[in-house]
Short mmCIF file of C-alpha atoms in Angstrom, two decimals:
data_model
loop_
_atom_site.label_atom_id
_atom_site.label_comp_id
_atom_site.label_asym_id
_atom_site.label_seq_id
_atom_site.Cartn_x
_atom_site.Cartn_y
_atom_site.Cartn_z
CA UNK A 1 -20.54 -12.37 50.83
CA UNK A 2 -17.88 -14.03 48.72
CA UNK A 3 -19.35 -16.26 46.06
CA UNK A 4 -16.87 -19.03 46.68
CA UNK A 5 -15.78 -19.11 43.06
CA UNK A 6 -12.06 -18.50 42.52
CA UNK A 7 -11.20 -15.27 40.75
CA UNK A 8 -9.99 -15.71 37.17
CA UNK A 9 -6.24 -15.57 36.86
CA UNK A 10 -4.94 -12.15 35.95
CA UNK A 11 -3.59 -11.82 32.45
CA UNK A 12 0.13 -11.34 32.44
CA UNK A 13 1.07 -7.85 31.42
CA UNK A 14 3.11 -7.54 28.28
CA UNK A 15 6.51 -6.08 28.98
CA UNK A 16 7.16 -2.70 27.32
CA UNK A 17 10.11 -4.21 25.45
CA UNK A 18 7.85 -6.90 24.01
CA UNK A 19 5.29 -4.35 22.85
CA UNK A 20 8.03 -2.27 21.29
CA UNK A 21 9.47 -5.26 19.43
CA UNK A 22 6.03 -6.21 18.11
CA UNK A 23 5.38 -2.65 16.97
CA UNK A 24 8.79 -2.54 15.29
CA UNK A 25 8.16 -5.87 13.56
CA UNK A 26 4.76 -4.69 12.38
CA UNK A 27 6.27 -1.50 10.98
CA UNK A 28 8.99 -3.40 9.11
CA UNK A 29 6.47 -5.88 7.68
CA UNK A 30 4.38 -2.97 6.41
CA UNK A 31 7.28 -1.83 4.19
CA UNK A 32 9.15 -5.01 3.21
CA UNK A 33 10.86 -3.56 0.15
CA UNK A 34 12.30 -0.65 2.11
CA UNK A 35 13.84 -2.83 4.78
CA UNK A 36 15.09 -5.52 2.42
CA UNK A 37 16.90 -2.78 0.51
CA UNK A 38 18.20 -1.29 3.73
CA UNK A 39 19.43 -4.70 4.86
CA UNK A 40 21.27 -5.16 1.55
CA UNK A 41 22.90 -1.76 2.05
CA UNK A 42 23.98 -2.79 5.55
CA UNK A 43 25.62 -5.94 4.20
CA UNK A 44 27.42 -4.11 1.39
CA UNK A 45 28.55 -1.38 3.80
CA UNK A 46 30.08 -4.00 6.09
CA UNK A 47 31.84 -5.50 3.05
CA UNK A 48 33.22 -2.10 2.02
CA UNK A 49 34.62 -1.52 5.51
CA UNK A 50 36.81 -4.62 5.05
CA UNK A 51 38.48 -3.14 1.94
CA UNK A 52 41.58 -1.02 1.71
CA UNK A 53 40.87 2.57 0.57
CA UNK A 54 42.51 2.05 -2.82
CA UNK A 55 40.67 -1.22 -3.50
CA UNK A 56 37.38 0.26 -2.28
CA UNK A 57 37.63 3.19 -4.69
CA UNK A 58 38.31 0.98 -7.69
CA UNK A 59 35.68 -1.57 -6.61
CA UNK A 60 32.97 1.09 -6.32
CA UNK A 61 34.08 2.81 -9.51
CA UNK A 62 33.39 -0.40 -11.44
CA UNK A 63 29.84 -0.37 -10.03
CA UNK A 64 29.29 3.32 -10.68
CA UNK A 65 26.82 4.86 -13.07
CA UNK A 66 29.50 6.99 -14.67
CA UNK A 67 29.79 7.57 -18.41
CA UNK A 68 32.49 4.94 -18.83
CA UNK A 69 30.57 2.14 -17.10
CA UNK A 70 27.20 3.15 -18.58
CA UNK A 71 28.68 2.87 -22.06
CA UNK A 72 29.92 -0.67 -21.31
CA UNK A 73 27.11 -2.28 -19.34
CA UNK A 74 24.31 0.15 -18.49
CA UNK A 75 21.84 -2.35 -17.04
CA UNK A 76 24.39 -3.89 -14.69
CA UNK A 77 25.62 -0.62 -13.21
CA UNK A 78 22.15 0.92 -12.95
CA UNK A 79 21.22 -2.02 -10.72
CA UNK A 80 24.44 -2.53 -8.77
CA UNK A 81 24.99 1.17 -8.05
CA UNK A 82 21.77 1.20 -6.01
CA UNK A 83 23.20 -1.30 -3.51
CA UNK A 84 26.38 0.49 -2.50
CA UNK A 85 27.06 3.75 -0.66
CA UNK A 86 30.39 5.52 -0.87
CA UNK A 87 30.16 7.38 2.44
CA UNK A 88 30.57 4.21 4.51
CA UNK A 89 27.87 5.51 6.85
CA UNK A 90 24.81 3.26 6.96
CA UNK A 91 22.92 4.71 9.94
CA UNK A 92 21.88 8.00 8.26
CA UNK A 93 20.33 5.95 5.47
CA UNK A 94 18.46 3.83 8.01
CA UNK A 95 16.90 7.04 9.32
CA UNK A 96 16.11 8.42 5.85
CA UNK A 97 14.64 5.13 4.64
CA UNK A 98 12.43 4.95 7.73
CA UNK A 99 11.29 8.57 7.46
CA UNK A 100 10.65 8.64 3.70
CA UNK A 101 10.81 5.26 1.95
CA UNK A 102 8.79 3.28 4.50
CA UNK A 103 5.81 5.69 4.60
CA UNK A 104 5.85 5.92 0.81
CA UNK A 105 5.83 2.15 0.44
CA UNK A 106 3.01 1.82 2.96
CA UNK A 107 0.88 4.37 1.11
CA UNK A 108 1.73 3.43 -2.47
CA UNK A 109 2.17 -0.30 -2.04
CA UNK A 110 5.45 -2.06 -2.74
CA UNK A 111 5.16 -2.23 -6.53
CA UNK A 112 4.20 1.42 -7.06
CA UNK A 113 6.79 2.59 -4.52
CA UNK A 114 9.44 0.56 -6.35
CA UNK A 115 8.28 2.03 -9.66
CA UNK A 116 8.78 5.58 -8.35
CA UNK A 117 12.19 4.82 -6.82
CA UNK A 118 13.48 2.93 -9.86
CA UNK A 119 12.21 5.50 -12.36
CA UNK A 120 13.83 8.35 -10.42
CA UNK A 121 17.10 6.41 -10.05
CA UNK A 122 17.36 5.42 -13.72
CA UNK A 123 16.21 8.59 -15.47
CA UNK A 124 17.94 11.02 -13.12
CA UNK A 125 21.15 9.06 -13.72
CA UNK A 126 20.74 9.20 -17.49
CA UNK A 127 19.92 12.91 -17.48
CA UNK A 128 22.79 13.90 -15.20
CA UNK A 129 25.33 11.78 -17.07
CA UNK A 130 24.12 13.15 -20.40
CA UNK A 131 24.68 16.68 -19.10
CA UNK A 132 28.14 15.66 -17.89
CA UNK A 133 28.95 14.12 -21.28
CA UNK A 134 27.92 17.38 -22.96
CA UNK A 135 30.08 19.36 -20.52
CA UNK A 136 33.10 17.13 -21.23
CA UNK A 137 32.66 17.37 -24.99
CA UNK A 138 32.48 21.18 -24.81
CA UNK A 139 35.44 21.57 -22.49
CA UNK A 140 33.42 22.54 -19.41
CA UNK A 141 34.47 19.42 -17.46
CA UNK A 142 37.66 17.33 -17.52
CA UNK A 143 37.72 14.09 -19.50
CA UNK A 144 38.51 12.21 -16.27
CA UNK A 145 34.97 12.99 -15.07
CA UNK A 146 33.72 10.25 -17.39
CA UNK A 147 35.10 7.71 -14.93
CA UNK A 148 34.03 9.36 -11.69
CA UNK A 149 32.79 7.39 -8.69
CA UNK A 150 28.98 7.54 -8.63
CA UNK A 151 27.09 5.01 -6.54
CA UNK A 152 24.29 5.39 -4.04
CA UNK A 153 20.58 5.72 -3.48
CA UNK A 154 20.11 9.48 -3.36
CA UNK A 155 18.28 9.81 -6.69
CA UNK A 156 15.73 7.17 -5.70
CA UNK A 157 15.37 8.89 -2.33
CA UNK A 158 14.78 12.28 -3.96
CA UNK A 159 12.03 10.85 -6.12
CA UNK A 160 10.30 9.26 -3.13
CA UNK A 161 10.67 12.39 -0.99
CA UNK A 162 8.94 14.33 -3.77
CA UNK A 163 6.10 11.87 -4.39
CA UNK A 164 5.23 11.99 -0.68
CA UNK A 165 4.03 15.54 -1.34
CA UNK A 166 0.70 14.10 -2.45
CA UNK A 167 0.20 12.36 0.90
CA UNK A 168 0.84 15.43 3.05
CA UNK A 169 -2.46 16.90 4.37
CA UNK A 170 -3.60 19.82 2.24
CA UNK A 171 -2.90 22.61 4.75
CA UNK A 172 0.76 21.53 4.91
CA UNK A 173 1.22 20.38 1.33
CA UNK A 174 2.39 23.70 -0.20
CA UNK A 175 4.99 24.12 2.54
CA UNK A 176 6.29 20.59 2.06
CA UNK A 177 6.47 21.07 -1.71
CA UNK A 178 8.29 24.37 -1.26
CA UNK A 179 10.82 22.71 1.05
CA UNK A 180 11.43 19.89 -1.45
CA UNK A 181 12.03 22.35 -4.29
CA UNK A 182 14.34 24.51 -2.18
CA UNK A 183 16.39 21.53 -0.98
CA UNK A 184 16.99 20.27 -4.51
CA UNK A 185 17.16 23.59 -6.39
CA UNK A 186 19.41 25.76 -4.23
CA UNK A 187 22.56 23.58 -4.65
CA UNK A 188 22.02 23.68 -8.40
CA UNK A 189 22.01 27.49 -8.30
CA UNK A 190 24.81 28.09 -5.82
CA UNK A 191 27.44 25.50 -6.79
CA UNK A 192 26.06 23.16 -9.45
CA UNK A 193 27.40 19.67 -10.03
CA UNK A 194 26.09 16.86 -12.19
CA UNK A 195 24.74 15.13 -9.08
CA UNK A 196 22.74 18.25 -8.20
CA UNK A 197 21.18 18.03 -11.67
CA UNK A 198 20.36 14.40 -10.94
CA UNK A 199 18.77 15.21 -7.58
CA UNK A 200 16.50 17.91 -9.01
CA UNK A 201 15.60 15.68 -11.95
CA UNK A 202 14.72 12.84 -9.58
CA UNK A 203 12.54 15.14 -7.47
CA UNK A 204 10.69 16.36 -10.57
CA UNK A 205 10.19 12.74 -11.65
CA UNK A 206 8.75 11.99 -8.22
CA UNK A 207 6.33 14.89 -8.58
CA UNK A 208 5.44 13.58 -12.03
CA UNK A 209 4.39 10.25 -10.50
CA UNK A 210 1.13 11.75 -9.23
CA UNK A 211 -1.01 9.25 -11.21
CA UNK A 212 0.47 6.45 -9.08
CA UNK A 213 -0.84 8.15 -5.94
CA UNK A 214 -4.44 8.56 -7.04
CA UNK A 215 -5.67 5.54 -5.11
CA UNK A 216 -5.85 6.31 -1.43
CA UNK A 217 -4.51 9.86 -1.57
CA UNK A 218 -5.61 11.91 1.40
CA UNK A 219 -7.51 15.10 0.72
#
């Protein structure tokens, strides 16, 4: 027989869109540095799209980590160059940041992730520009290369891609490491540029950041 007590009200089901938004918000909060950086890149990309091509080139050149600007104000350009992209395409970076930077920040923590990214960005820049300076002084590159346009986040990305090697499960780790080395070594062999030197240097720096991964590394 019915007990006479009213049935408890059914809990309203959460809409799939609501669950998705909460999951997305949780993911973003787990890697705040990654998505703050990505947001800054979105803003600067929108700004660049408002510029004429000639003004854009000169504007970005003044924020480039080329030999000319590094000799004038190295700290300024090492910082500002990491907040502009010269391709004008933000969406591919959103994908790359989500696939590589966000997992690295979640595993390393924001400070250690930032240390890897900044170290790769700074030292890969200095190494590649030093090689370019040597090439110019020995006649292997034109003098105009000292004022080339060089902005972007690819060196920091290469360092983070490499340091993630230590978080790949052991059965897959050698394959991941091999892929990283192939991706950053082959261009240097086939048609080398100073940016290829920078990318390989950044990847090696990322691999050298193993001590930062010791806490919480998966076996």
